[in-house]
Amino acid sequence: MSIDTETARRVAKLARIAVDDADLPVLASELNGILNFMEQLNEVDVEGVEPMTSVTPMRLKRREDVVTDGSQQEAVLANAPDAREGFFAVPKVVE
Amino acid sequence: MSDLSKLTISAARDGMRRGDFTSTEITQSCLTEIENARFLNAFVHNTPEIALDQANTADTRIAEGDAPDMCGIPLGIKDLFCTKGVPSQAASAILNGFKPEYESTITSQLWTAGAVMLGKLNMDEFAMGSSNETSTYGDVVNPWRRDGSNTQLTPGGSSGGSASAVAADLCLGATGTDTGGSIRQPAAFVGITGMKPTYGRCSRWGIVAFASSLDQAGPMTKSVRDAAILLGAMAGHDPKDSTSAELAVPDFEAALTGDIKGKKIGLPKEYRMDGMPGEIEKLWADGAEMMRDAGAELVDISLPHTKYALPAYYVVAPAEASSNLARYDGVRFGHRAALSQGDGITEMYEKTRAEGFGDEVKRRVMIGTYVLSAGFYDAYYNRARKVRTLIKKDFEDVFAQGIDAILTPATPSAAFGLGEMTDADPVQMYLNDVFTVTVNLAGLPGIAVPAGVDNQGLPLALQLIGRPWEEADLLNHAYALEQAAGFVAKPEKWW
């Protein structure tokens, strides 16, 4: 598997990172270098091996489904680049 | 006294309790050293007012008697930790201006114990890097230099600011975080002690997430005893982190007897890498000899999947990072790009992330996006998670054979020059973590202990790896190694 310029463009799009067309070939080549390094994993026999989900054998804890926090609108919005009338503001989403 | 910033945590604790000096005096000494060390670029947000205020409170508590061990101890805090009202940027431009409304669990525990915050420490952006050259604040400089050379060296990364600050005596200790070696590699590069605890020992709540299944915070200190003391204050169960272990925190310092008679120390043959510098090989052999002289038994062991740890890590970590870093979207906090006429929300995301993230972070987010994307998930991500299971099993097998601790080199080389790796391909930089990354994948505790210098006078370290949850025993092994190695060298002050 290898990453061409088109794939690099698609990955950048999926990651929501703008990349200039002129920079795509270098990006593709860097990503290929890293992927080639990962190809070593194909040498390992993983037949019947479970993929790791938790490094320490523990069941994720559950808690009561109750409100534990809230009424902190001001704190929640304090770091927003654009907050108006108690909301986060973003460019128009719905036409 | 002018040299108070040079104190270890244990000496400062004991001295303050005896009334030899106050926390305020130590804190002032540290603040002066920080001012005089701007060139090292270790501290990036200084908090002298908070520090002096906390020191004052600590002095009252100490005078009253029952103050905890960390009371009055001035620390540096890695920028990855959220500290209320104090910039916490993970060394990224995308978090420009971010001042958390909350305090991370670990720092909160430290302040409750009476510790003093001197400021925030530089690091690689989002903890992605091994040389502290990916920071939005610029490079951190290692206080060590090669004999007779003025070349500026890296302190390692990602906890490079923590490493440099502790080694240069700007603070008594520092917090670090370790996802693939980010505490142990920089500790090794500057001749200090750095420990990554068992995954789940310290709460991750309020620490900016990089790869959640690997991230773990730990102490970076001037001695093994200090690591035991600081870890004791950082550790503990936290209901706000669902992966934090509900286990009592032992008295780590009390475990430091230095007695390792009859302990079995494993020497994994797979860590003898092709092209390993002779000095590293000698350091490792010398370290093993020291453990034997202390009464331990050396055992040759095999960890057969070691070779696949780095490639597995560079699938798993970027995959988790691509997911964790999705939150940086220009909506809730940090940077938002200026938009052009007609730009919609997608353009806002794309421009914000293009401007806010540095190159290495972008690369890893995109690699992570790729390995998680439809059609590649099984080939890369699932395969890497299976290999991770095998790597963990390697360790379980040797521990089941009765091995108490594993001795390895900490890094494949001494500190290298800033800029020396700029033109290398990214994979070359990743190789820095070759000896440390297995420990994260297996969730184990690991500690770097300075053990010697290379032929250019730079510090070199050994790593000890312990059984899960047995940090106390691991620290005792490290203590025995520290006593035997007798590493006391300090960088000559030139900054």
Coordinates of C-alpha atoms in Angstrom, one line a residue:
Chain A
M1 CA 0.0 0.0 0.0
S2 CA 1.3 3.4 -0.8
I3 CA 0.1 6.9 -0.6
D4 CA 0.0 9.0 -3.8
T5 CA -0.7 12.7 -4.0
E6 CA -4.5 12.0 -4.4
T7 CA -4.5 9.8 -1.2
A8 CA -2.6 12.5 0.7
R9 CA -5.2 15.0 -0.4
R10 CA -8.0 12.7 0.8
V11 CA -6.4 12.1 4.1
A12 CA -5.8 15.8 4.7
K13 CA -9.4 16.4 3.9
L14 CA -10.6 13.6 6.4
A15 CA -8.3 15.1 9.1
R16 CA -9.7 18.6 8.3
I17 CA -6.2 20.1 7.8
A18 CA -5.8 22.4 4.8
V19 CA -2.8 21.5 2.7
D20 CA -1.6 23.5 -0.3
D21 CA -1.5 21.5 -3.6
A22 CA 2.2 22.3 -3.9
D23 CA 2.9 20.6 -0.5
L24 CA 1.0 17.4 -1.3
P25 CA 3.9 15.5 -3.0
V26 CA 6.3 16.0 0.0
L27 CA 3.5 15.1 2.4
A28 CA 2.8 11.9 0.5
S29 CA 6.4 10.9 0.5
E30 CA 6.7 11.5 4.3
L31 CA 3.6 9.5 5.0
N32 CA 4.9 6.7 2.8
G33 CA 8.2 6.6 4.7
I34 CA 6.2 6.1 8.0
L35 CA 3.9 3.5 6.4
N36 CA 6.9 1.6 5.1
F37 CA 8.2 1.5 8.6
M38 CA 4.9 0.0 9.8
E39 CA 5.0 -2.7 7.1
Q40 CA 7.3 -4.6 9.4
L41 CA 4.2 -5.6 11.4
N42 CA 3.3 -7.9 8.5
E43 CA 6.1 -10.2 9.5
V44 CA 4.4 -11.0 12.8
D45 CA 2.1 -14.0 13.0
V46 CA -1.0 -12.6 14.7
E47 CA -3.3 -15.6 14.0
G48 CA -5.7 -16.1 16.9
V49 CA -4.3 -13.1 18.8
E50 CA -6.8 -10.8 20.4
P51 CA -6.3 -7.0 19.7
M52 CA -5.5 -5.2 22.9
T53 CA -8.3 -3.1 24.3
S54 CA -7.0 -2.4 27.8
V55 CA -3.4 -2.7 28.8
T56 CA -4.3 -3.4 32.4
P57 CA -7.0 -6.0 32.9
M58 CA -9.8 -3.8 34.2
R59 CA -13.4 -3.3 33.4
L60 CA -14.3 0.3 32.8
K61 CA -16.2 1.6 35.8
R62 CA -19.8 2.7 35.5
R63 CA -21.4 5.4 37.5
E64 CA -25.0 6.3 38.3
D65 CA -26.6 8.1 35.3
V66 CA -27.2 11.3 37.2
V67 CA -26.2 14.9 36.8
T68 CA -22.9 15.5 38.6
D69 CA -22.0 18.9 37.2
G70 CA -23.5 21.9 35.5
S71 CA -24.6 25.5 35.6
Q72 CA -21.2 26.7 34.5
Q73 CA -22.0 28.4 31.2
E74 CA -19.6 31.2 31.8
A75 CA -16.7 28.9 32.6
V76 CA -17.5 26.7 29.6
L77 CA -17.5 29.7 27.2
A78 CA -14.6 31.5 28.8
N79 CA -12.0 30.3 26.3
A80 CA -14.2 30.4 23.1
P81 CA -12.8 32.4 20.2
D82 CA -16.3 33.6 19.5
A83 CA -19.1 33.3 22.1
R84 CA -22.4 35.2 21.8
E85 CA -25.5 35.4 23.9
G86 CA -24.4 32.3 25.9
F87 CA -23.5 30.2 22.9
F88 CA -20.5 29.2 20.9
A89 CA -20.6 31.0 17.6
V90 CA -19.5 29.5 14.3
P91 CA -19.9 30.4 10.6
K92 CA -23.4 29.7 9.1
V93 CA -23.9 25.9 8.9
V94 CA -27.5 25.6 7.5
E95 CA -28.5 27.5 4.4
Chain B
M1 CA 22.0 30.6 51.3
S2 CA 22.4 31.1 47.5
D3 CA 22.3 27.5 46.4
L4 CA 18.9 26.5 47.6
S5 CA 17.6 25.7 44.1
K6 CA 20.2 23.0 44.0
L7 CA 18.6 21.1 46.8
T8 CA 17.0 17.7 46.3
I9 CA 13.4 17.4 47.4
S10 CA 14.3 15.2 50.3
A11 CA 17.0 17.6 51.5
A12 CA 14.7 20.5 51.2
R13 CA 11.9 18.7 53.1
D14 CA 14.2 17.7 55.9
G15 CA 15.9 21.2 56.0
M16 CA 12.6 23.1 56.1
R17 CA 11.4 20.8 58.9
R18 CA 14.5 21.5 60.9
G19 CA 14.1 25.2 60.2
D20 CA 17.4 25.6 58.3
F21 CA 15.6 27.6 55.6
T22 CA 12.1 28.3 54.5
S23 CA 10.1 27.5 51.4
T24 CA 10.0 31.2 50.6
E25 CA 13.8 31.3 50.5
I26 CA 14.0 28.2 48.3
T27 CA 11.3 29.5 46.0
Q28 CA 13.1 32.9 45.7
S29 CA 16.3 31.1 44.8
C30 CA 14.5 29.1 42.1
L31 CA 12.8 32.2 40.7
T32 CA 16.2 33.9 40.4
E33 CA 17.7 30.9 38.7
I34 CA 14.8 30.8 36.2
E35 CA 15.3 34.5 35.4
N36 CA 18.9 33.9 34.7
A37 CA 18.3 30.8 32.6
R38 CA 16.0 32.3 29.9
F39 CA 18.4 31.1 27.3
L40 CA 17.6 27.5 28.1
N41 CA 13.9 28.2 27.3
A42 CA 12.8 25.6 29.8
F43 CA 10.2 27.8 31.6
V44 CA 7.7 29.3 29.2
H45 CA 5.0 30.7 31.5
N46 CA 6.4 31.9 34.9
T47 CA 4.0 32.2 37.9
P48 CA 6.1 34.0 40.6
E49 CA 3.1 35.5 42.3
I50 CA 1.4 32.1 42.7
A51 CA 4.8 30.6 43.8
L52 CA 5.5 33.1 46.5
D53 CA 1.9 32.9 47.8
Q54 CA 2.0 29.1 48.0
A55 CA 5.5 29.2 49.6
N56 CA 4.1 31.6 52.3
T57 CA 1.2 29.2 53.0
A58 CA 3.6 26.3 53.1
D59 CA 5.9 27.9 55.5
T60 CA 3.0 28.4 57.9
R61 CA 2.0 24.7 57.6
I62 CA 5.6 23.5 58.1
A63 CA 5.9 25.8 61.2
E64 CA 2.7 24.2 62.6
G65 CA 4.0 20.7 62.4
D66 CA 2.3 18.0 60.3
A67 CA 3.1 19.2 56.8
P68 CA 3.2 16.5 54.0
D69 CA 6.5 15.6 52.3
M70 CA 5.9 17.9 49.3
C71 CA 4.9 20.9 51.4
G72 CA 7.0 24.0 50.3
I73 CA 8.8 22.2 47.5
P74 CA 9.0 24.4 44.3
L75 CA 8.2 22.5 41.1
G76 CA 8.0 23.1 37.4
I77 CA 4.9 21.8 35.7
K78 CA 4.9 20.5 32.1
D79 CA 2.7 22.6 29.8
L80 CA 0.6 19.5 29.1
F81 CA -1.0 19.8 32.5
C82 CA -4.1 22.1 32.8
T83 CA -3.5 24.6 35.6
K84 CA -6.4 26.9 36.4
G85 CA -6.0 30.4 35.2
V86 CA -2.5 29.8 33.9
P87 CA -1.7 29.2 30.2
S88 CA -1.7 25.5 29.4
Q89 CA -1.0 25.1 25.7
A90 CA 0.7 21.7 25.2
A91 CA 3.3 23.9 23.5
S92 CA 0.9 24.3 20.5
A93 CA -0.1 27.4 18.7
I94 CA -3.6 26.0 18.4
L95 CA -4.0 26.5 22.2
N96 CA -2.8 30.1 22.1
G97 CA -4.4 32.1 24.9
F98 CA -6.0 29.0 26.5
K99 CA -6.3 29.4 30.3
P100 CA -8.2 26.4 31.8
E101 CA -11.1 26.9 34.1
Y102 CA -10.0 23.8 36.0
E103 CA -7.0 22.1 37.5
S104 CA -5.6 18.7 36.6
T105 CA -6.0 16.0 39.3
I106 CA -2.3 15.6 39.6
T107 CA -1.4 19.3 40.0
S108 CA -4.4 19.7 42.3
Q109 CA -3.1 16.9 44.5
L110 CA 0.4 18.6 44.5
W111 CA -1.0 21.9 45.6
T112 CA -3.1 20.3 48.3
A113 CA 0.1 18.7 49.6
G114 CA 1.6 22.1 49.7
A115 CA 3.9 22.1 46.7
V116 CA 4.8 25.4 45.0
M117 CA 4.3 26.1 41.3
L118 CA 7.1 28.1 39.7
G119 CA 5.6 28.0 36.2
K120 CA 4.9 25.9 33.1
L121 CA 7.6 24.0 31.3
N122 CA 8.4 23.8 27.6
M123 CA 7.8 20.5 25.7
D124 CA 7.3 19.1 22.2
E125 CA 4.0 20.1 20.7
F126 CA 1.3 17.8 22.1
A127 CA 4.2 15.7 23.5
M128 CA 5.0 14.6 19.9
G129 CA 8.8 14.6 19.6
S130 CA 12.0 13.4 21.0
S131 CA 14.1 16.5 20.9
N132 CA 11.9 19.4 22.0
E133 CA 12.2 21.0 18.6
T134 CA 8.5 20.9 17.7
S135 CA 7.4 23.4 20.4
T136 CA 5.6 26.6 19.5
Y137 CA 7.8 28.3 22.1
G138 CA 11.0 27.3 20.3
D139 CA 13.7 24.7 21.2
V140 CA 14.7 23.9 24.8
V141 CA 18.5 23.9 25.3
N142 CA 20.2 21.1 27.3
P143 CA 22.4 22.6 30.1
W144 CA 25.0 20.0 29.2
R145 CA 27.5 20.6 26.5
R146 CA 30.1 18.3 25.0
D147 CA 33.6 18.7 26.4
G148 CA 35.2 21.8 24.8
S149 CA 32.3 22.5 22.6
N150 CA 29.7 25.3 22.4
T151 CA 27.2 23.3 20.3
Q152 CA 23.7 23.5 21.8
L153 CA 22.3 20.1 22.5
T154 CA 18.8 18.9 22.8
P155 CA 17.5 17.9 26.3
G156 CA 15.4 15.2 24.6
G157 CA 11.6 15.2 24.5
S158 CA 8.9 15.5 24.9
S159 CA 9.4 16.5 28.5
G160 CA 12.5 18.5 27.5
G161 CA 11.7 21.6 29.5
S162 CA 11.2 19.5 32.6
A163 CA 14.5 17.8 32.0
S164 CA 16.4 20.9 31.4
A165 CA 14.9 22.8 34.3
V166 CA 15.7 20.0 36.8
A167 CA 19.2 19.4 35.5
A168 CA 20.0 23.2 35.6
D169 CA 18.7 23.5 39.2
L170 CA 15.9 25.9 38.2
C171 CA 13.5 23.9 40.4
L172 CA 13.7 20.9 42.8
G173 CA 11.6 18.6 40.6
A174 CA 9.2 18.6 37.7
T175 CA 6.2 16.7 36.4
G176 CA 6.6 15.0 33.1
T177 CA 4.4 12.7 30.9
D178 CA 5.5 9.7 29.0
T179 CA 3.7 8.2 26.0
G180 CA 6.6 6.4 24.3
G181 CA 9.6 7.5 26.4
S182 CA 8.9 11.2 27.0
I183 CA 10.0 11.2 30.6
R184 CA 12.8 8.6 30.4
Q185 CA 14.6 9.7 27.3
P186 CA 15.0 13.4 28.3
A187 CA 15.9 12.4 31.9
A188 CA 18.7 10.2 30.3
F189 CA 19.8 13.1 28.1
V190 CA 20.3 15.5 31.1
G191 CA 21.5 13.1 33.8
I192 CA 18.5 13.1 36.1
T193 CA 16.0 10.4 37.3
G194 CA 12.7 10.0 35.4
M195 CA 10.0 7.5 36.0
K196 CA 6.9 6.4 34.1
P197 CA 4.6 4.6 36.5
T198 CA 2.3 1.7 35.7
Y199 CA -0.5 2.8 33.4
G200 CA -3.4 3.8 35.7
R201 CA -1.2 4.7 38.7
C202 CA -1.6 8.5 38.1
S203 CA -4.8 10.2 37.0
R204 CA -4.8 11.5 33.4
W205 CA -7.7 13.9 34.1
G206 CA -6.8 17.4 33.1
I207 CA -3.7 16.4 31.2
V208 CA -4.0 17.2 27.5
A209 CA -4.5 13.8 25.8
F210 CA -2.1 12.5 23.2
A211 CA -2.6 8.7 23.1
S212 CA -4.9 7.9 25.9
S213 CA -4.0 4.2 26.2
L214 CA -0.3 5.0 26.5
D215 CA -0.1 8.4 28.3
Q216 CA 1.1 8.4 31.9
A217 CA 2.5 11.2 34.0
G218 CA 5.4 10.8 36.3
P219 CA 8.2 12.5 38.3
M220 CA 11.5 14.0 37.0
T221 CA 13.9 14.5 39.8
K222 CA 17.5 14.8 41.0
S223 CA 17.5 11.5 42.8
V224 CA 15.6 8.2 43.0
R225 CA 14.5 9.1 46.6
D226 CA 13.0 12.3 45.1
A227 CA 11.2 10.3 42.5
A228 CA 9.7 8.1 45.2
I229 CA 8.5 11.2 47.2
L230 CA 7.1 13.1 44.2
L231 CA 5.4 10.0 42.7
G232 CA 3.7 9.4 46.1
A233 CA 2.1 12.8 45.8
M234 CA 1.1 12.5 42.1
A235 CA -0.4 8.9 42.3
G236 CA -3.8 7.8 43.5
H237 CA -7.2 6.7 42.3
D238 CA -9.3 9.4 40.6
P239 CA -13.0 8.8 39.8
K240 CA -12.7 11.3 37.0
D241 CA -10.3 9.0 35.1
S242 CA -12.0 5.7 34.3
T243 CA -8.6 4.1 33.7
S244 CA -7.2 5.2 37.0
A245 CA -6.6 2.2 39.3
E246 CA -8.4 1.8 42.5
L247 CA -5.3 0.8 44.4
A248 CA -3.8 2.2 47.6
V249 CA -0.6 4.2 47.1
P250 CA 2.2 2.6 49.1
D251 CA 4.9 4.6 50.8
F252 CA 7.4 4.5 48.0
E253 CA 10.2 6.2 49.9
A254 CA 10.0 3.6 52.7
A255 CA 10.7 0.9 50.1
L256 CA 14.2 2.3 49.5
T257 CA 16.4 0.0 51.4
G258 CA 19.0 -0.6 48.7
D259 CA 18.8 -4.3 49.4
I260 CA 18.3 -6.3 46.2
K261 CA 20.0 -9.5 47.3
G262 CA 18.6 -12.5 45.6
K263 CA 16.5 -10.4 43.1
K264 CA 16.5 -11.7 39.5
I265 CA 17.5 -9.0 37.0
G266 CA 16.6 -9.8 33.4
L267 CA 18.9 -8.8 30.5
P268 CA 16.8 -8.9 27.3
K269 CA 19.0 -10.0 24.3
E270 CA 16.8 -8.2 21.8
Y271 CA 17.9 -4.9 23.3
R272 CA 21.4 -5.5 21.9
M273 CA 20.7 -3.6 18.7
D274 CA 22.9 -3.6 15.6
G275 CA 25.1 -0.6 15.4
M276 CA 24.6 0.2 19.1
P277 CA 27.5 2.5 20.2
G278 CA 30.2 0.7 22.2
E279 CA 29.7 3.2 25.1
I280 CA 26.1 2.2 25.5
E281 CA 26.9 -1.4 25.4
K282 CA 29.6 -0.9 28.1
L283 CA 27.3 1.1 30.3
W284 CA 24.8 -1.6 30.2
A285 CA 27.4 -4.3 31.0
D286 CA 28.7 -2.1 33.8
G287 CA 25.2 -1.6 35.2
A288 CA 24.5 -5.3 35.2
E289 CA 27.8 -5.9 37.0
M290 CA 26.8 -3.3 39.6
M291 CA 23.5 -5.1 40.2
R292 CA 25.3 -8.4 40.5
D293 CA 27.7 -6.9 43.0
A294 CA 24.7 -5.7 45.0
G295 CA 23.6 -9.3 45.4
A296 CA 21.2 -9.7 42.5
E297 CA 21.2 -12.6 40.1
L298 CA 21.6 -11.7 36.4
V299 CA 19.4 -13.7 34.0
D300 CA 19.5 -13.6 30.2
I301 CA 16.0 -13.3 28.9
S302 CA 14.2 -12.9 25.6
L303 CA 11.4 -10.5 24.7
P304 CA 10.9 -11.7 21.1
H305 CA 8.6 -9.0 19.8
T306 CA 10.8 -6.1 20.8
K307 CA 11.6 -5.3 17.2
Y308 CA 7.9 -4.6 16.4
A309 CA 7.3 -2.3 19.3
L310 CA 8.2 0.9 17.5
P311 CA 6.1 0.2 14.3
A312 CA 3.2 -0.9 16.5
Y313 CA 3.5 2.3 18.6
Y314 CA 3.6 4.5 15.4
V315 CA 0.2 3.0 14.4
V316 CA -1.5 3.0 17.8
A317 CA -0.3 6.4 19.1
P318 CA -1.1 8.4 15.9
A319 CA -4.5 6.7 15.7
E320 CA -5.4 7.7 19.2
A321 CA -3.9 11.2 18.6
S322 CA -6.0 11.8 15.5
S323 CA -9.1 11.1 17.5
N324 CA -8.0 13.1 20.6
L325 CA -6.9 16.1 18.6
A326 CA -10.2 16.3 16.7
R327 CA -11.3 18.6 19.5
Y328 CA -9.1 21.4 18.3
D329 CA -11.6 22.8 15.9
G330 CA -11.5 26.6 16.6
V331 CA -14.9 26.5 18.3
R332 CA -14.5 26.0 22.0
F333 CA -11.0 27.1 22.9
G334 CA -7.7 28.3 21.5
H335 CA -7.0 29.6 18.0
R336 CA -9.5 30.2 15.2
A337 CA -8.2 31.2 11.8
A338 CA -9.3 34.4 10.1
L339 CA -11.9 33.4 7.5
S340 CA -12.4 34.7 4.0
Q341 CA -15.7 35.8 2.5
G342 CA -17.9 32.8 1.9
D343 CA -15.9 30.4 4.1
G344 CA -18.1 27.9 5.9
I345 CA -17.5 25.8 8.9
T346 CA -15.4 23.2 7.1
E347 CA -13.0 25.9 5.8
M348 CA -12.9 27.2 9.4
Y349 CA -11.8 23.8 10.7
E350 CA -9.3 23.2 7.9
K351 CA -7.7 26.6 8.1
T352 CA -7.7 26.7 11.9
R353 CA -6.0 23.3 12.1
A354 CA -3.5 24.1 9.3
E355 CA -2.4 27.3 11.1
G356 CA -2.5 25.9 14.7
F357 CA -0.8 22.5 14.3
G358 CA 2.9 22.2 13.6
D359 CA 4.3 19.8 11.0
E360 CA 5.0 16.8 13.2
V361 CA 1.5 17.0 14.7
K362 CA -0.1 17.3 11.3
R363 CA 1.9 14.3 10.1
R364 CA 0.8 12.1 13.0
V365 CA -2.8 13.2 12.9
M366 CA -2.9 12.3 9.2
I367 CA -1.1 9.0 9.7
G368 CA -3.6 8.2 12.4
T369 CA -6.5 9.2 10.1
Y370 CA -5.1 7.0 7.4
V371 CA -4.7 3.9 9.6
L372 CA -8.2 4.3 11.0
S373 CA -9.8 4.9 7.6
A374 CA -12.1 2.5 5.9
G375 CA -10.2 -0.4 4.3
F376 CA -7.1 0.1 6.4
Y377 CA -8.4 -0.4 9.9
D378 CA -7.7 -4.1 10.0
A379 CA -4.4 -4.0 8.1
Y380 CA -2.8 -1.4 10.3
Y381 CA -4.7 -0.5 13.5
N382 CA -6.0 -3.9 14.4
R383 CA -2.8 -5.6 13.5
A384 CA -0.8 -3.2 15.7
R385 CA -3.2 -3.9 18.6
K386 CA -2.6 -7.6 18.2
V387 CA 1.2 -7.1 18.1
R388 CA 0.7 -5.0 21.3
T389 CA -0.9 -8.0 22.9
L390 CA 2.1 -10.1 22.0
I391 CA 4.5 -7.5 23.3
K392 CA 2.7 -7.4 26.7
K393 CA 2.8 -11.2 26.7
D394 CA 6.6 -11.2 26.3
F395 CA 6.9 -9.3 29.6
E396 CA 4.3 -11.4 31.3
D397 CA 6.2 -14.5 30.4
V398 CA 9.5 -13.3 31.8
F399 CA 7.9 -12.0 35.0
A400 CA 6.2 -15.4 35.4
Q401 CA 9.7 -17.0 35.2
G402 CA 10.5 -15.0 38.4
I403 CA 12.2 -12.0 36.9
D404 CA 11.9 -9.0 39.4
A405 CA 13.2 -6.2 37.1
I406 CA 14.6 -5.8 33.6
L407 CA 17.8 -3.8 32.9
T408 CA 18.3 -2.1 29.6
P409 CA 19.9 1.0 28.2
A410 CA 17.6 4.1 28.3
T411 CA 18.5 5.6 25.0
P412 CA 20.5 4.5 21.9
S413 CA 22.8 7.5 22.2
A414 CA 23.7 10.5 24.4
A415 CA 22.1 13.9 23.7
F416 CA 22.5 15.1 20.1
G417 CA 22.8 18.6 18.7
L418 CA 19.7 20.8 18.2
G419 CA 19.0 20.8 14.4
E420 CA 21.2 17.7 13.8
M421 CA 18.1 15.7 12.9
T422 CA 16.2 18.3 10.9
D423 CA 16.9 16.7 7.6
A424 CA 16.6 13.1 8.8
D425 CA 13.4 11.4 7.9
P426 CA 10.8 11.3 10.7
V427 CA 11.5 7.6 11.4
Q428 CA 15.1 8.3 12.3
M429 CA 13.8 10.5 15.2
Y430 CA 11.4 7.8 16.2
L431 CA 14.3 5.5 16.9
N432 CA 15.1 7.5 20.0
D433 CA 12.3 5.6 21.7
V434 CA 13.4 2.1 20.8
F435 CA 14.3 1.1 24.4
T436 CA 11.4 2.9 26.1
V437 CA 8.4 2.4 23.9
T438 CA 7.8 -1.3 24.8
V439 CA 7.1 -0.2 28.4
N440 CA 4.3 2.0 27.3
L441 CA 2.8 -0.6 25.1
A442 CA 2.8 -3.1 28.0
G443 CA 1.6 -0.5 30.5
L444 CA 4.6 -1.2 32.8
P445 CA 6.5 1.0 35.2
G446 CA 10.0 2.1 33.9
I447 CA 12.7 4.3 35.3
A448 CA 15.7 6.0 33.8
V449 CA 18.7 6.3 36.2
P450 CA 21.8 8.3 35.3
A451 CA 24.8 5.8 35.3
G452 CA 27.7 7.4 33.6
V453 CA 29.1 9.8 31.0
D454 CA 30.2 9.2 27.4
N455 CA 33.7 10.1 26.0
Q456 CA 32.5 13.7 25.4
G457 CA 31.3 14.1 29.0
L458 CA 27.6 13.8 28.4
P459 CA 25.3 11.8 30.7
L460 CA 24.1 8.3 29.9
A461 CA 21.4 6.4 31.6
L462 CA 20.1 2.9 32.2
Q463 CA 16.5 1.9 32.3
L464 CA 14.9 -0.5 34.8
I465 CA 11.5 -2.0 34.0
G466 CA 9.3 -3.4 36.8
R467 CA 6.3 -5.6 37.3
P468 CA 2.9 -3.8 37.0
W469 CA 1.9 -1.9 40.2
E470 CA 5.3 -2.7 41.9
E471 CA 6.8 0.8 41.6
A472 CA 8.0 0.5 45.2
D473 CA 10.2 -2.5 44.3
L474 CA 11.3 -0.9 41.0
L475 CA 12.3 2.2 42.8
N476 CA 14.3 0.1 45.3
H477 CA 16.2 -1.5 42.4
A478 CA 16.8 2.0 40.9
Y479 CA 18.0 3.1 44.3
A480 CA 20.5 0.3 44.5
L481 CA 21.7 1.1 40.9
E482 CA 22.0 4.8 41.8
Q483 CA 24.1 4.0 44.9
A484 CA 26.4 1.7 42.9
A485 CA 26.7 4.0 39.9
G486 CA 27.4 7.1 42.1
F487 CA 26.6 9.5 39.3
V488 CA 27.1 13.0 40.7
A489 CA 28.2 15.0 37.7
K490 CA 26.4 18.3 37.0
P491 CA 26.5 20.5 34.0
E492 CA 28.9 23.4 34.3
K493 CA 26.9 26.6 34.4
W494 CA 27.4 28.6 31.2
W495 CA 24.0 30.1 30.6

